[in-house]
CSV table of C-alpha atoms in Angstrom, one decimal:
chain,number,residue,atom,x,y,z
A,108,UNK,CA,0.0,0.0,0.0
A,109,UNK,CA,1.4,3.4,-0.9
A,110,UNK,CA,1.7,6.1,1.6
A,111,UNK,CA,0.8,9.1,-0.5
A,112,UNK,CA,-1.3,11.7,1.4
A,113,UNK,CA,-4.2,12.9,-0.7
A,114,UNK,CA,-6.6,15.6,0.3
A,115,UNK,CA,-10.1,15.8,-1.3
A,116,UNK,CA,-12.0,19.1,-1.1
A,117,UNK,CA,-15.6,19.2,-2.1
A,118,UNK,CA,-18.9,20.2,-0.4
A,119,UNK,CA,-20.8,17.3,-1.9
A,120,UNK,CA,-20.4,14.2,0.3
A,121,UNK,CA,-21.3,11.9,-2.6
A,122,UNK,CA,-18.5,13.3,-4.7
A,123,UNK,CA,-16.1,12.8,-1.8
A,124,UNK,CA,-17.1,9.3,-1.4
A,125,UNK,CA,-16.9,8.5,-5.1
A,126,UNK,CA,-13.4,9.9,-5.4
A,127,UNK,CA,-12.3,8.1,-2.3
A,128,UNK,CA,-13.6,4.7,-3.7
A,129,UNK,CA,-11.9,5.3,-7.0
A,130,UNK,CA,-8.6,6.1,-5.3
A,131,UNK,CA,-8.9,3.1,-2.9
A,132,UNK,CA,-9.2,0.8,-6.0
A,133,UNK,CA,-5.9,2.2,-7.2
A,134,UNK,CA,-4.2,1.6,-3.8
A,135,UNK,CA,-4.6,5.0,-2.3
A,136,UNK,CA,-5.9,4.9,1.3
A,137,UNK,CA,-4.3,7.8,3.1
A,138,UNK,CA,-7.1,10.2,2.2
A,139,UNK,CA,-8.4,13.3,4.0
A,140,UNK,CA,-11.8,14.6,3.0
A,141,UNK,CA,-12.7,18.3,3.6
A,142,UNK,CA,-16.0,20.1,2.8
A,143,UNK,CA,-15.0,23.8,2.9
A,144,UNK,CA,-12.3,26.1,1.7
A,145,UNK,CA,-11.1,27.5,5.1
A,146,UNK,CA,-10.6,24.1,6.6
A,147,UNK,CA,-8.8,23.0,3.3
A,148,UNK,CA,-6.2,25.7,3.9
A,149,UNK,CA,-5.5,25.0,7.5
A,150,UNK,CA,-5.6,21.2,7.0
A,151,UNK,CA,-3.2,21.5,4.1
A,152,UNK,CA,-0.8,23.4,6.2
A,153,UNK,CA,-0.9,20.8,9.0
A,154,UNK,CA,-0.8,17.5,7.0
A,155,UNK,CA,1.2,18.6,4.0
A,156,UNK,CA,-0.6,16.4,1.4
A,157,UNK,CA,1.2,15.1,-1.7
A,158,UNK,CA,-1.6,16.1,-3.9
A,159,UNK,CA,-5.0,17.8,-3.7
A,160,UNK,CA,-8.3,17.5,-5.6
A,161,UNK,CA,-10.0,20.8,-5.2
A,162,UNK,CA,-13.6,21.7,-6.1
A,163,UNK,CA,-14.0,25.2,-7.4
A,164,UNK,CA,-17.5,25.9,-6.0
A,165,UNK,CA,-17.2,25.8,-2.2
A,166,UNK,CA,-19.6,27.3,0.3
A,167,UNK,CA,-17.1,29.8,1.8
A,168,UNK,CA,-13.9,30.4,-0.1
A,169,UNK,CA,-13.9,29.4,-3.7
A,170,UNK,CA,-11.4,26.9,-5.0
A,171,UNK,CA,-9.3,29.6,-6.7
A,172,UNK,CA,-8.8,31.5,-3.5
A,173,UNK,CA,-8.1,28.3,-1.6
A,174,UNK,CA,-5.4,27.5,-4.2
A,175,UNK,CA,-3.9,31.0,-4.0
A,176,UNK,CA,-3.6,30.7,-0.2
A,177,UNK,CA,-2.1,27.2,-0.4
A,178,UNK,CA,0.5,28.3,-2.9
A,179,UNK,CA,1.9,30.7,-0.3
A,180,UNK,CA,3.3,27.7,1.6
A,181,UNK,CA,3.0,24.6,-0.6
A,182,UNK,CA,3.8,23.6,-4.1
A,183,UNK,CA,2.0,20.2,-4.1
A,184,UNK,CA,0.0,19.4,-7.2
A,185,UNK,CA,-3.6,20.8,-7.2
A,186,UNK,CA,-6.2,19.2,-9.5
A,187,UNK,CA,-9.2,21.5,-9.9
A,188,UNK,CA,-12.6,19.8,-10.1
A,189,UNK,CA,-15.5,22.0,-11.4
A,190,UNK,CA,-18.9,22.0,-13.0
A,191,UNK,CA,-17.6,25.1,-15.0
A,192,UNK,CA,-16.5,24.1,-18.4
A,193,UNK,CA,-15.7,27.6,-19.7
A,194,UNK,CA,-12.2,28.1,-21.1
A,195,UNK,CA,-11.7,31.2,-19.0
A,196,UNK,CA,-12.4,29.3,-15.8
A,197,UNK,CA,-9.8,26.7,-16.8
A,198,UNK,CA,-7.2,29.5,-17.5
A,199,UNK,CA,-8.0,31.1,-14.2
A,200,UNK,CA,-7.5,27.7,-12.4
A,201,UNK,CA,-4.0,27.5,-14.0
A,202,UNK,CA,-3.3,31.1,-13.4
A,203,UNK,CA,-3.7,30.8,-9.6
A,204,UNK,CA,-1.3,27.8,-9.5
A,205,UNK,CA,-3.4,24.8,-10.4
A,206,UNK,CA,-1.8,21.9,-12.2
A,207,UNK,CA,-4.8,20.3,-13.8
A,208,UNK,CA,-8.6,21.0,-14.4
A,209,UNK,CA,-11.3,18.4,-14.7
A,210,UNK,CA,-15.0,19.2,-15.3
A,211,UNK,CA,-18.0,17.5,-13.9
A,212,UNK,CA,-19.3,15.0,-14.7
A,213,UNK,CA,-16.0,13.1,-14.5
A,214,UNK,CA,-14.8,9.5,-14.8
A,215,UNK,CA,-13.6,8.4,-11.4
A,216,UNK,CA,-11.1,6.1,-13.0
A,217,UNK,CA,-9.7,8.9,-15.1
A,218,UNK,CA,-9.4,11.1,-11.9
A,219,UNK,CA,-7.4,8.3,-10.2
A,220,UNK,CA,-5.0,8.2,-13.1
A,221,UNK,CA,-4.7,12.0,-13.2
A,222,UNK,CA,-3.7,11.7,-9.5
A,223,UNK,CA,-1.1,9.2,-10.4
A,224,UNK,CA,0.2,11.4,-13.2
A,225,UNK,CA,0.4,14.4,-10.9
A,226,UNK,CA,2.3,12.4,-8.3
A,227,UNK,CA,4.8,11.1,-10.9
A,228,UNK,CA,5.5,14.7,-12.0
A,229,UNK,CA,6.0,15.8,-8.4
A,230,UNK,CA,8.3,12.9,-7.8
A,231,UNK,CA,10.3,13.9,-10.9
A,232,UNK,CA,11.0,17.2,-9.3
A,233,UNK,CA,12.3,15.6,-6.1
A,234,UNK,CA,14.3,12.6,-7.3
A,235,UNK,CA,17.7,13.4,-8.9
A,236,UNK,CA,17.9,11.9,-12.3
A,237,UNK,CA,20.7,14.0,-13.7
A,238,UNK,CA,23.7,15.1,-11.8
A,239,UNK,CA,24.2,18.7,-13.0
A,240,UNK,CA,23.0,22.2,-12.9
A,241,UNK,CA,22.3,24.5,-15.9
A,242,UNK,CA,23.6,28.1,-15.7
A,243,UNK,CA,22.0,30.5,-18.1
A,244,UNK,CA,22.7,34.2,-17.7
A,245,UNK,CA,21.7,35.1,-14.2
A,246,UNK,CA,19.7,31.9,-13.7
A,247,UNK,CA,20.9,28.7,-12.1
A,248,UNK,CA,18.7,25.7,-12.7
A,249,UNK,CA,19.4,23.0,-10.2
A,250,UNK,CA,18.2,19.8,-11.9
A,251,UNK,CA,18.9,17.6,-8.9
A,252,UNK,CA,17.1,19.7,-6.5
A,253,UNK,CA,14.5,21.1,-8.9
A,254,UNK,CA,15.2,24.6,-7.9
A,255,UNK,CA,15.8,27.8,-9.7
A,256,UNK,CA,17.9,30.8,-8.5
A,257,UNK,CA,18.4,34.2,-10.1
A,258,UNK,CA,21.5,36.0,-8.8
A,259,UNK,CA,21.6,33.6,-5.9
A,260,UNK,CA,18.0,34.2,-4.9
A,261,UNK,CA,15.6,31.2,-5.1
A,262,UNK,CA,12.5,31.6,-7.2
A,263,UNK,CA,9.5,29.6,-6.3
A,264,UNK,CA,8.0,27.7,-9.3
A,265,UNK,CA,5.2,25.3,-9.6
A,266,UNK,CA,5.9,21.8,-10.9
A,267,UNK,CA,4.7,22.6,-14.3
A,268,UNK,CA,6.6,25.8,-14.5
A,269,UNK,CA,9.8,24.1,-13.5
A,270,UNK,CA,9.3,21.3,-16.1
A,271,UNK,CA,8.7,23.9,-18.8
A,272,UNK,CA,11.8,25.8,-17.9
A,273,UNK,CA,14.0,22.7,-17.6
A,274,UNK,CA,12.9,21.5,-21.0
A,275,UNK,CA,13.6,24.9,-22.6
A,276,UNK,CA,16.9,25.0,-20.9
A,277,UNK,CA,17.9,21.6,-22.1
A,278,UNK,CA,17.1,22.8,-25.6
A,279,UNK,CA,18.8,26.2,-25.2
A,280,UNK,CA,18.5,28.4,-28.2
A,281,UNK,CA,16.2,25.9,-30.0
A,282,UNK,CA,12.7,26.9,-30.9
A,283,UNK,CA,10.2,24.5,-29.3
A,284,UNK,CA,6.6,24.5,-30.6
A,285,UNK,CA,3.7,25.0,-28.1
A,286,UNK,CA,2.4,21.5,-29.1
A,287,UNK,CA,5.7,19.8,-28.4
A,288,UNK,CA,6.3,21.6,-25.2
A,289,UNK,CA,2.8,20.7,-24.0
A,290,UNK,CA,3.1,17.0,-25.0
A,291,UNK,CA,6.4,16.8,-23.2
A,292,UNK,CA,5.4,18.4,-20.0
A,293,UNK,CA,1.8,17.4,-19.7
A,294,UNK,CA,2.2,14.0,-21.5
A,295,UNK,CA,-1.0,14.7,-23.5
A,296,UNK,CA,-1.9,15.6,-27.1
A,297,UNK,CA,-0.9,19.2,-27.6
A,298,UNK,CA,-3.9,20.1,-29.8
A,299,UNK,CA,-5.6,23.3,-28.6
A,300,UNK,CA,-2.9,23.9,-25.9
A,301,UNK,CA,-2.3,27.6,-26.8
A,302,UNK,CA,-4.1,29.3,-24.0
A,303,UNK,CA,-2.8,26.9,-21.3
A,304,UNK,CA,0.8,27.3,-22.5
A,305,UNK,CA,0.5,31.1,-22.7
A,306,UNK,CA,-0.7,31.3,-19.1
A,307,UNK,CA,2.3,29.2,-17.9
A,308,UNK,CA,4.8,31.1,-20.0
A,309,UNK,CA,3.4,34.4,-18.7
A,310,UNK,CA,3.8,33.2,-15.1
A,311,UNK,CA,7.4,32.1,-15.8
A,312,UNK,CA,8.2,35.5,-17.2
A,313,UNK,CA,6.7,37.3,-14.3
A,314,UNK,CA,9.0,35.3,-12.0
A,315,UNK,CA,12.2,35.3,-14.1
A,316,UNK,CA,12.3,38.4,-16.1
A,317,UNK,CA,13.1,42.0,-15.0
A,318,UNK,CA,10.5,43.3,-17.4
A,319,UNK,CA,8.0,40.5,-18.4
A,320,UNK,CA,6.7,42.7,-21.3
A,321,UNK,CA,10.2,42.7,-22.8
A,322,UNK,CA,11.5,39.2,-21.9
A,323,UNK,CA,15.2,38.5,-22.3
A,324,UNK,CA,15.2,34.8,-21.4
A,325,UNK,CA,12.0,33.2,-22.8
A,326,UNK,CA,11.4,34.5,-26.3
A,327,UNK,CA,8.3,34.0,-28.3
A,328,UNK,CA,8.9,33.1,-31.9
A,329,UNK,CA,5.7,34.2,-33.6
A,330,UNK,CA,3.9,31.3,-35.3
A,331,UNK,CA,6.6,28.8,-34.2
A,332,UNK,CA,6.7,28.6,-30.4
A,333,UNK,CA,9.3,29.6,-27.7
A,334,UNK,CA,13.0,29.4,-27.1
A,335,UNK,CA,15.1,30.0,-24.0
A,336,UNK,CA,18.2,32.1,-24.6
A,337,UNK,CA,21.2,33.4,-22.6
A,338,UNK,CA,20.9,37.2,-22.8
A,339,UNK,CA,24.6,37.6,-22.2
A,340,UNK,CA,25.8,35.4,-25.0
A,341,UNK,CA,26.3,37.2,-28.3
């Protein structure tokens, strides 16, 4: 039996029970169920879950606000669950720090597998698989520790943000299409990924660039994709 700690946040008991049963079938038993946003934040701080499934529509704080507060102290994967299927809602979920967004009605088995995928990505950040760091301009990308520093100051990135930056760094100077970047980082078909990728790139620029409106590291190649460059190399 695995020991991953999973936190489920939804105000509908039937949804919580359905998710718990689906996860039990896949071998996940260390599950905490929460029915409101305020408790979700305090419980997350105390138990430090490995992954969270978070409903957007909660009776007190909405899921977006809960995620924003959790991101102040935790970078664990957050999978939004929502009855809202509007593209803007999905983009907002990613913008506040979510890692995935699933709409209701959902397949319990699919949710269990999305949890597995989220945990794998989080583990990838924690387990050293390459014994080196990448220095690009003022950035130091620690592949072993999955950390990024700029001028010695650590920059907090989400799991997806780090994976995007790492992949671009490993292909320094090469143009990577949005579809290829999405397929590599998300492990899914990149069709229709433009808005999702644009949100993550914008967040990376806000954290890495002196002036996100005039980026020096992550360059957009119009109609082609993105490339990471060293601004100090001629």
